[in-house]
Short mmCIF file of C-alpha atoms in Angstrom, two decimals:
data_model
loop_
_atom_site.label_atom_id
_atom_site.label_comp_id
_atom_site.label_asym_id
_atom_site.label_seq_id
_atom_site.Cartn_x
_atom_site.Cartn_y
_atom_site.Cartn_z
CA UNK A 1 171.96 42.58 51.91
CA UNK A 2 170.33 39.19 51.74
CA UNK A 3 171.29 36.63 49.13
CA UNK A 4 168.45 36.22 46.67
CA UNK A 5 166.90 32.76 46.66
CA UNK A 6 167.52 30.95 43.38
CA UNK A 7 164.50 28.71 43.70
CA UNK A 8 161.98 31.04 45.34
CA UNK A 9 159.00 31.20 42.99
CA UNK A 10 156.84 33.97 44.44
CA UNK A 11 157.28 36.81 46.91
CA UNK A 12 154.01 38.18 48.29
CA UNK A 13 154.46 41.78 49.43
CA UNK A 14 152.02 43.01 52.07
CA UNK A 15 152.32 46.52 53.51
CA UNK A 16 150.86 46.55 57.02
CA UNK A 17 149.53 49.58 58.84
CA UNK A 18 147.19 49.44 61.85
CA UNK A 19 145.37 46.32 60.74
CA UNK A 20 145.34 44.22 63.90
CA UNK A 21 141.66 43.32 63.40
CA UNK A 22 142.14 41.76 59.95
CA UNK A 23 145.84 41.00 59.56
CA UNK A 24 146.01 37.44 60.86
CA UNK A 25 143.12 36.08 58.76
CA UNK A 26 144.53 37.86 55.71
CA UNK A 27 147.99 36.34 56.24
CA UNK A 28 146.50 32.92 56.96
CA UNK A 29 144.67 32.91 53.61
CA UNK A 30 148.08 33.28 51.95
CA UNK A 31 150.02 30.92 54.22
CA UNK A 32 147.43 28.18 53.67
CA UNK A 33 148.11 28.18 49.90
CA UNK A 34 148.95 24.81 48.38
CA UNK A 35 152.21 25.94 46.83
CA UNK A 36 155.76 24.81 47.41
CA UNK A 37 157.90 27.93 47.14
CA UNK A 38 156.87 31.35 48.33
CA UNK A 39 157.59 33.94 50.97
CA UNK A 40 155.30 36.47 52.60
CA UNK A 41 156.96 39.81 53.24
CA UNK A 42 155.16 41.80 55.93
CA UNK A 43 156.26 45.43 55.76
CA UNK A 44 155.12 47.05 59.00
CA UNK A 45 154.84 50.72 58.08
CA UNK A 46 155.09 52.20 61.56
CA UNK A 47 151.88 50.69 62.94
CA UNK A 48 150.67 52.15 66.23
CA UNK A 49 148.25 49.35 67.18
CA UNK A 50 149.02 45.66 67.73
CA UNK A 51 149.89 44.93 64.09
CA UNK A 52 153.67 44.86 64.65
CA UNK A 53 153.34 42.17 67.33
CA UNK A 54 151.06 40.10 65.08
CA UNK A 55 153.65 40.33 62.28
CA UNK A 56 156.37 39.08 64.63
CA UNK A 57 154.14 36.27 65.88
CA UNK A 58 153.40 35.14 62.33
CA UNK A 59 157.13 35.09 61.53
CA UNK A 60 157.87 33.01 64.63
CA UNK A 61 155.19 30.50 63.66
CA UNK A 62 156.07 30.21 59.96
CA UNK A 63 159.53 30.39 58.37
CA UNK A 64 158.02 31.61 55.09
CA UNK A 65 157.16 34.92 56.74
CA UNK A 66 159.74 37.71 56.82
CA UNK A 67 158.94 40.87 58.76
CA UNK A 68 160.37 44.36 58.36
CA UNK A 69 159.53 47.20 60.73
CA UNK A 70 160.07 50.69 59.37
CA UNK A 71 159.04 54.27 60.00
CA UNK A 72 155.75 55.25 58.42
CA UNK A 73 156.25 56.19 54.79
CA UNK A 74 153.03 55.20 53.04
CA UNK A 75 152.01 52.29 50.84
CA UNK A 76 154.25 53.18 47.89
CA UNK A 77 157.32 53.36 50.09
CA UNK A 78 156.41 50.04 51.74
CA UNK A 79 155.86 48.25 48.44
CA UNK A 80 159.12 49.60 47.02
CA UNK A 81 160.91 48.43 50.15
CA UNK A 82 159.31 45.00 49.65
CA UNK A 83 160.47 44.90 46.03
CA UNK A 84 164.04 45.51 47.21
CA UNK A 85 163.84 42.60 49.67
CA UNK A 86 161.93 40.15 47.46
CA UNK A 87 163.65 36.93 46.33
CA UNK A 88 160.86 35.40 44.25
CA UNK A 89 160.82 34.88 40.50
CA UNK A 90 157.41 36.58 40.52
CA UNK A 91 155.92 39.25 42.76
CA UNK A 92 152.38 39.23 44.15
CA UNK A 93 150.79 41.94 46.26
CA UNK A 94 148.18 41.85 48.99
CA UNK A 95 146.52 44.50 51.09
CA UNK A 96 146.60 43.86 54.82
CA UNK A 97 142.84 43.32 55.23
CA UNK A 98 141.90 41.25 52.17
CA UNK A 99 141.59 37.50 51.51
CA UNK A 100 142.83 35.27 48.69
CA UNK A 101 141.25 32.11 47.28
CA UNK A 102 142.87 28.66 47.00
CA UNK A 103 145.05 28.48 43.90
CA UNK A 104 145.99 32.18 44.15
CA UNK A 105 149.68 31.28 43.90
CA UNK A 106 149.84 27.87 42.24
CA UNK A 107 147.38 28.42 39.38
CA UNK A 108 148.70 31.82 38.42
CA UNK A 109 152.35 30.83 38.68
CA UNK A 110 151.69 27.87 36.38
CA UNK A 111 149.90 30.19 33.93
CA UNK A 112 152.87 32.58 34.05
CA UNK A 113 155.36 29.80 33.36
CA UNK A 114 153.33 28.31 30.49
CA UNK A 115 153.31 31.61 28.66
CA UNK A 116 156.66 32.95 29.91
CA UNK A 117 154.63 35.97 31.02
CA UNK A 118 155.87 39.25 32.43
CA UNK A 119 152.42 39.90 33.92
CA UNK A 120 149.48 37.66 34.82
CA UNK A 121 146.16 39.35 35.67
CA UNK A 122 143.33 37.33 37.22
CA UNK A 123 139.80 37.99 38.46
CA UNK A 124 139.01 39.87 41.62
CA UNK A 125 135.91 40.48 43.69
CA UNK A 126 135.47 43.79 45.51
CA UNK A 127 133.03 44.07 48.39
CA UNK A 128 131.86 47.31 50.00
CA UNK A 129 131.30 46.79 53.72
CA UNK A 130 129.41 48.84 56.27
CA UNK A 131 130.50 47.26 59.52
CA UNK A 132 130.46 43.54 58.80
CA UNK A 133 127.68 43.77 56.20
CA UNK A 134 128.43 43.53 52.48
CA UNK A 135 126.33 46.22 50.82
CA UNK A 136 127.74 45.97 47.31
CA UNK A 137 129.75 43.40 45.35
CA UNK A 138 131.61 43.90 42.10
CA UNK A 139 133.46 41.19 40.17
CA UNK A 140 135.99 42.10 37.51
CA UNK A 141 137.44 39.33 35.39
CA UNK A 142 138.67 38.98 31.84
CA UNK A 143 138.26 36.09 29.40
CA UNK A 144 141.38 33.91 29.32
CA UNK A 145 143.70 35.48 26.77
CA UNK A 146 147.39 36.07 26.07
CA UNK A 147 148.66 39.35 24.61
CA UNK A 148 152.07 39.74 23.05
CA UNK A 149 153.94 43.04 22.79
CA UNK A 150 152.66 43.65 19.26
CA UNK A 151 149.06 43.23 20.44
CA UNK A 152 149.28 46.01 22.99
CA UNK A 153 149.12 48.91 20.56
CA UNK A 154 145.62 47.89 19.49
CA UNK A 155 144.44 46.74 22.93
CA UNK A 156 146.03 49.00 25.55
CA UNK A 157 143.25 51.60 25.73
CA UNK A 158 140.51 48.98 25.79
CA UNK A 159 142.28 47.10 28.60
CA UNK A 160 142.64 50.35 30.51
CA UNK A 161 138.95 51.17 30.04
CA UNK A 162 137.96 47.66 31.14
CA UNK A 163 139.85 48.09 34.41
CA UNK A 164 142.82 45.78 33.83
CA UNK A 165 145.20 48.40 35.25
CA UNK A 166 143.38 49.72 38.30
CA UNK A 167 145.05 47.57 40.98
CA UNK A 168 148.12 45.40 41.55
CA UNK A 169 146.86 42.72 43.91
CA UNK A 170 145.03 40.96 41.06
CA UNK A 171 148.29 40.06 39.35
CA UNK A 172 151.71 38.45 39.26
CA UNK A 173 154.68 40.46 38.00
CA UNK A 174 157.99 38.93 36.96
CA UNK A 175 160.64 40.41 39.24
CA UNK A 176 163.36 40.46 36.55
CA UNK A 177 160.96 42.37 34.28
CA UNK A 178 160.31 45.01 36.96
CA UNK A 179 164.01 45.36 37.71
CA UNK A 180 165.12 45.56 34.07
CA UNK A 181 162.75 48.49 33.48
CA UNK A 182 163.27 49.99 36.97
CA UNK A 183 159.55 49.80 37.60
CA UNK A 184 158.41 50.75 41.09
CA UNK A 185 155.72 52.79 42.82
CA UNK A 186 155.66 56.57 42.44
CA UNK A 187 156.09 58.12 45.90
CA UNK A 188 154.06 61.13 44.76
CA UNK A 189 150.86 59.14 45.33
CA UNK A 190 149.91 59.23 49.00
CA UNK A 191 146.18 58.42 48.91
CA UNK A 192 145.36 56.34 45.87
CA UNK A 193 146.32 56.28 42.20
CA UNK A 194 149.62 54.43 42.69
CA UNK A 195 148.31 51.13 41.31
CA UNK A 196 147.04 52.69 38.08
CA UNK A 197 150.32 54.50 37.43
CA UNK A 198 152.34 51.35 38.16
CA UNK A 199 150.17 49.15 35.92
CA UNK A 200 150.18 51.71 33.10
CA UNK A 201 153.96 51.58 33.08
CA UNK A 202 154.09 47.78 33.34
CA UNK A 203 151.54 47.06 30.61
CA UNK A 204 153.29 49.44 28.23
CA UNK A 205 156.55 47.48 28.58
CA UNK A 206 155.40 43.86 28.90
CA UNK A 207 156.42 41.35 26.26
CA UNK A 208 153.76 38.84 27.35
CA UNK A 209 150.58 39.58 29.30
CA UNK A 210 148.22 36.79 30.40
CA UNK A 211 144.62 37.48 31.44
CA UNK A 212 142.74 34.88 33.48
CA UNK A 213 139.03 34.80 34.16
CA UNK A 214 138.91 32.97 37.48
CA UNK A 215 138.59 35.09 40.64
CA UNK A 216 141.42 34.60 43.16
CA UNK A 217 141.42 37.82 45.16
CA UNK A 218 138.77 39.27 47.50
CA UNK A 219 139.15 42.99 48.16
CA UNK A 220 137.24 44.58 51.03
CA UNK A 221 136.41 48.29 51.01
CA UNK A 222 135.55 49.15 54.58
CA UNK A 223 133.70 52.46 54.90
CA UNK A 224 135.65 54.70 57.26
CA UNK A 225 138.66 52.34 57.32
CA UNK A 226 140.03 51.86 53.80
CA UNK A 227 142.24 54.67 52.55
CA UNK A 228 140.33 54.59 49.26
CA UNK A 229 137.17 55.86 50.98
CA UNK A 230 138.80 58.88 52.61
CA UNK A 231 138.68 62.35 51.08
CA UNK A 232 141.77 64.50 50.56
CA UNK A 233 142.65 67.80 48.95
CA UNK A 234 145.37 66.58 46.56
CA UNK A 235 143.06 64.61 44.30
CA UNK A 236 142.89 66.95 41.29
CA UNK A 237 146.67 67.15 41.04
CA UNK A 238 146.84 63.36 41.40
CA UNK A 239 144.33 62.85 38.57
CA UNK A 240 146.43 65.13 36.36
CA UNK A 241 149.54 63.10 37.15
CA UNK A 242 147.67 59.88 36.35
CA UNK A 243 146.60 61.34 33.01
CA UNK A 244 150.26 62.11 32.31
CA UNK A 245 151.21 58.52 33.16
CA UNK A 246 148.63 57.31 30.63
CA UNK A 247 150.11 59.64 28.01
CA UNK A 248 153.60 58.31 28.77
CA UNK A 249 152.41 54.75 28.14
CA UNK A 250 150.64 55.70 24.90
CA UNK A 251 153.81 57.43 23.71
CA UNK A 252 155.97 54.42 24.59
CA UNK A 253 153.65 52.11 22.64
CA UNK A 254 153.43 54.50 19.69
CA UNK A 255 149.67 54.93 20.14
CA UNK A 256 148.26 58.09 18.58
CA UNK A 257 145.16 59.08 20.52
CA UNK A 258 143.67 60.45 17.27
CA UNK A 259 143.53 56.88 15.95
CA UNK A 260 141.60 55.74 19.04
CA UNK A 261 139.73 58.96 19.83
CA UNK A 262 136.59 57.44 21.37
CA UNK A 263 138.49 55.01 23.58
CA UNK A 264 140.90 57.70 24.66
CA UNK A 265 138.01 59.99 25.64
CA UNK A 266 136.25 57.17 27.48
CA UNK A 267 139.42 56.58 29.49
CA UNK A 268 139.73 60.30 30.15
CA UNK A 269 136.15 60.34 31.44
CA UNK A 270 136.31 57.18 33.55
CA UNK A 271 139.79 57.65 34.98
CA UNK A 272 140.08 61.40 35.39
CA UNK A 273 137.03 63.58 34.68
CA UNK A 274 134.47 61.45 36.54
CA UNK A 275 136.61 61.16 39.71
CA UNK A 276 137.32 64.90 39.53
CA UNK A 277 133.63 65.72 39.27
CA UNK A 278 132.88 63.35 42.15
CA UNK A 279 135.42 65.33 44.16
CA UNK A 280 133.67 68.60 43.26
CA UNK A 281 130.31 67.12 44.26
CA UNK A 282 131.70 66.03 47.61
CA UNK A 283 132.98 69.56 48.24
CA UNK A 284 129.70 71.14 47.04
CA UNK A 285 131.80 73.22 44.67
CA UNK A 286 130.28 76.18 42.83
CA UNK A 287 129.32 75.19 39.29
CA UNK A 288 131.39 78.04 37.80
CA UNK A 289 134.51 76.25 39.07
CA UNK A 290 133.30 72.95 37.65
CA UNK A 291 132.51 74.51 34.26
CA UNK A 292 135.95 76.09 34.05
CA UNK A 293 137.60 72.76 34.89
CA UNK A 294 135.62 71.01 32.15
CA UNK A 295 136.27 73.77 29.61
CA UNK A 296 140.01 73.57 30.28
CA UNK A 297 139.89 69.77 29.96
CA UNK A 298 137.90 70.00 26.74
CA UNK A 299 140.55 72.23 25.15
CA UNK A 300 143.15 69.47 25.57
CA UNK A 301 141.18 67.14 23.25
CA UNK A 302 139.89 69.63 20.68
CA UNK A 303 142.14 68.08 18.01
CA UNK A 304 140.28 64.75 18.12
CA UNK A 305 137.60 63.63 15.67
CA UNK A 306 134.92 61.62 17.45
CA UNK A 307 132.07 59.34 16.38
CA UNK A 308 129.04 60.19 18.52
CA UNK A 309 127.41 56.94 17.43
CA UNK A 310 130.36 54.97 18.81
CA UNK A 311 130.09 56.75 22.16
CA UNK A 312 126.35 56.10 22.41
CA UNK A 313 127.06 52.36 22.33
CA UNK A 314 129.29 52.61 25.41
CA UNK A 315 126.67 52.80 28.17
CA UNK A 316 126.81 55.43 30.91
CA UNK A 317 130.47 56.25 30.25
CA UNK A 318 129.65 56.90 26.61
CA UNK A 319 126.78 59.20 27.56
CA UNK A 320 128.91 61.21 30.00
CA UNK A 321 131.67 61.41 27.40
CA UNK A 322 129.28 62.51 24.65
CA UNK A 323 127.87 65.28 26.86
CA UNK A 324 131.42 66.39 27.67
CA UNK A 325 132.32 66.34 23.98
CA UNK A 326 129.20 68.38 23.09
CA UNK A 327 130.05 70.83 25.92
CA UNK A 328 126.81 70.06 27.73
CA UNK A 329 128.55 70.53 31.04
CA UNK A 330 125.59 71.38 33.27
CA UNK A 331 123.49 68.46 32.04
CA UNK A 332 126.45 66.13 32.46
CA UNK A 333 127.12 67.37 35.99
CA UNK A 334 123.45 67.11 36.95
CA UNK A 335 123.24 63.53 35.68
CA UNK A 336 126.36 62.63 37.57
CA UNK A 337 125.03 64.11 40.81
CA UNK A 338 121.78 62.13 40.42
CA UNK A 339 123.80 58.95 39.87
CA UNK A 340 125.97 59.64 42.92
CA UNK A 341 122.90 60.17 45.11
CA UNK A 342 121.38 56.91 43.90
CA UNK A 343 124.56 55.05 44.88
#
């Protein structure tokens, strides 16, 4: 057991798996930060390429780097291992093939300290790459704002819908906060979903949450490389577990979904139904199976009273949700397939 550093401000946890092509530039973007107290934990998750040697080389060149080599256990296992080793007052996360902007550590640590925040969330830019070509860019950022515990009951579902809880590498998390609530990554998630479940649990327990508009994190989605672009057969069960994690957070905050029916349904559509239908489309599933899935899902929300006018003001997600609510399953599915093809 290592002795935890009393003055270490941030621990950056980076799981590494077969990323020899991108790892060094990713690590360099962190190690070049103008910040006086941080460590970079490289958790080599049983890499079979040259990543392990790159990790060791980085540690030899820079005393702020600590390397751990372990048998392959997946990203959740690696992050949890990193949390056990971390010495920093705050935790940051990075994927092994992304890049961070100057100020990633300093600016957000200062924001955390000013507000005594449990969580700081900042802007991120996601880029879809085919080879080395960026084919799509998406920026998600939130106006600068601080939420206290009592604000979360009224804002949790809107924050979830706006995407504040979809990833962890756009945030700082106070280590003592995570430890006091025994918050870690659910090992059930093998291929996506772990960030949403983790953030749901964190946001539901935070005393102070700070949102920051400036973009500090660049996330690259590499077609054929990123785990998020690969298909798998456990997705429907994973979506159901994510829905349960949302319900757990609503229960903890004392949020009655009947009081926020439209927002709850929008979250159900965006986070669970839409990804499920995309999965069915990818498998070219028979529509009878799709209809049954939607009918079963619709039964779980039959106790809600919904304003159709409110949904119509919510763009494409509102339209999908309204069609689902009105049981127009075939039209909804057809629209979604057309949208997927256009993408």
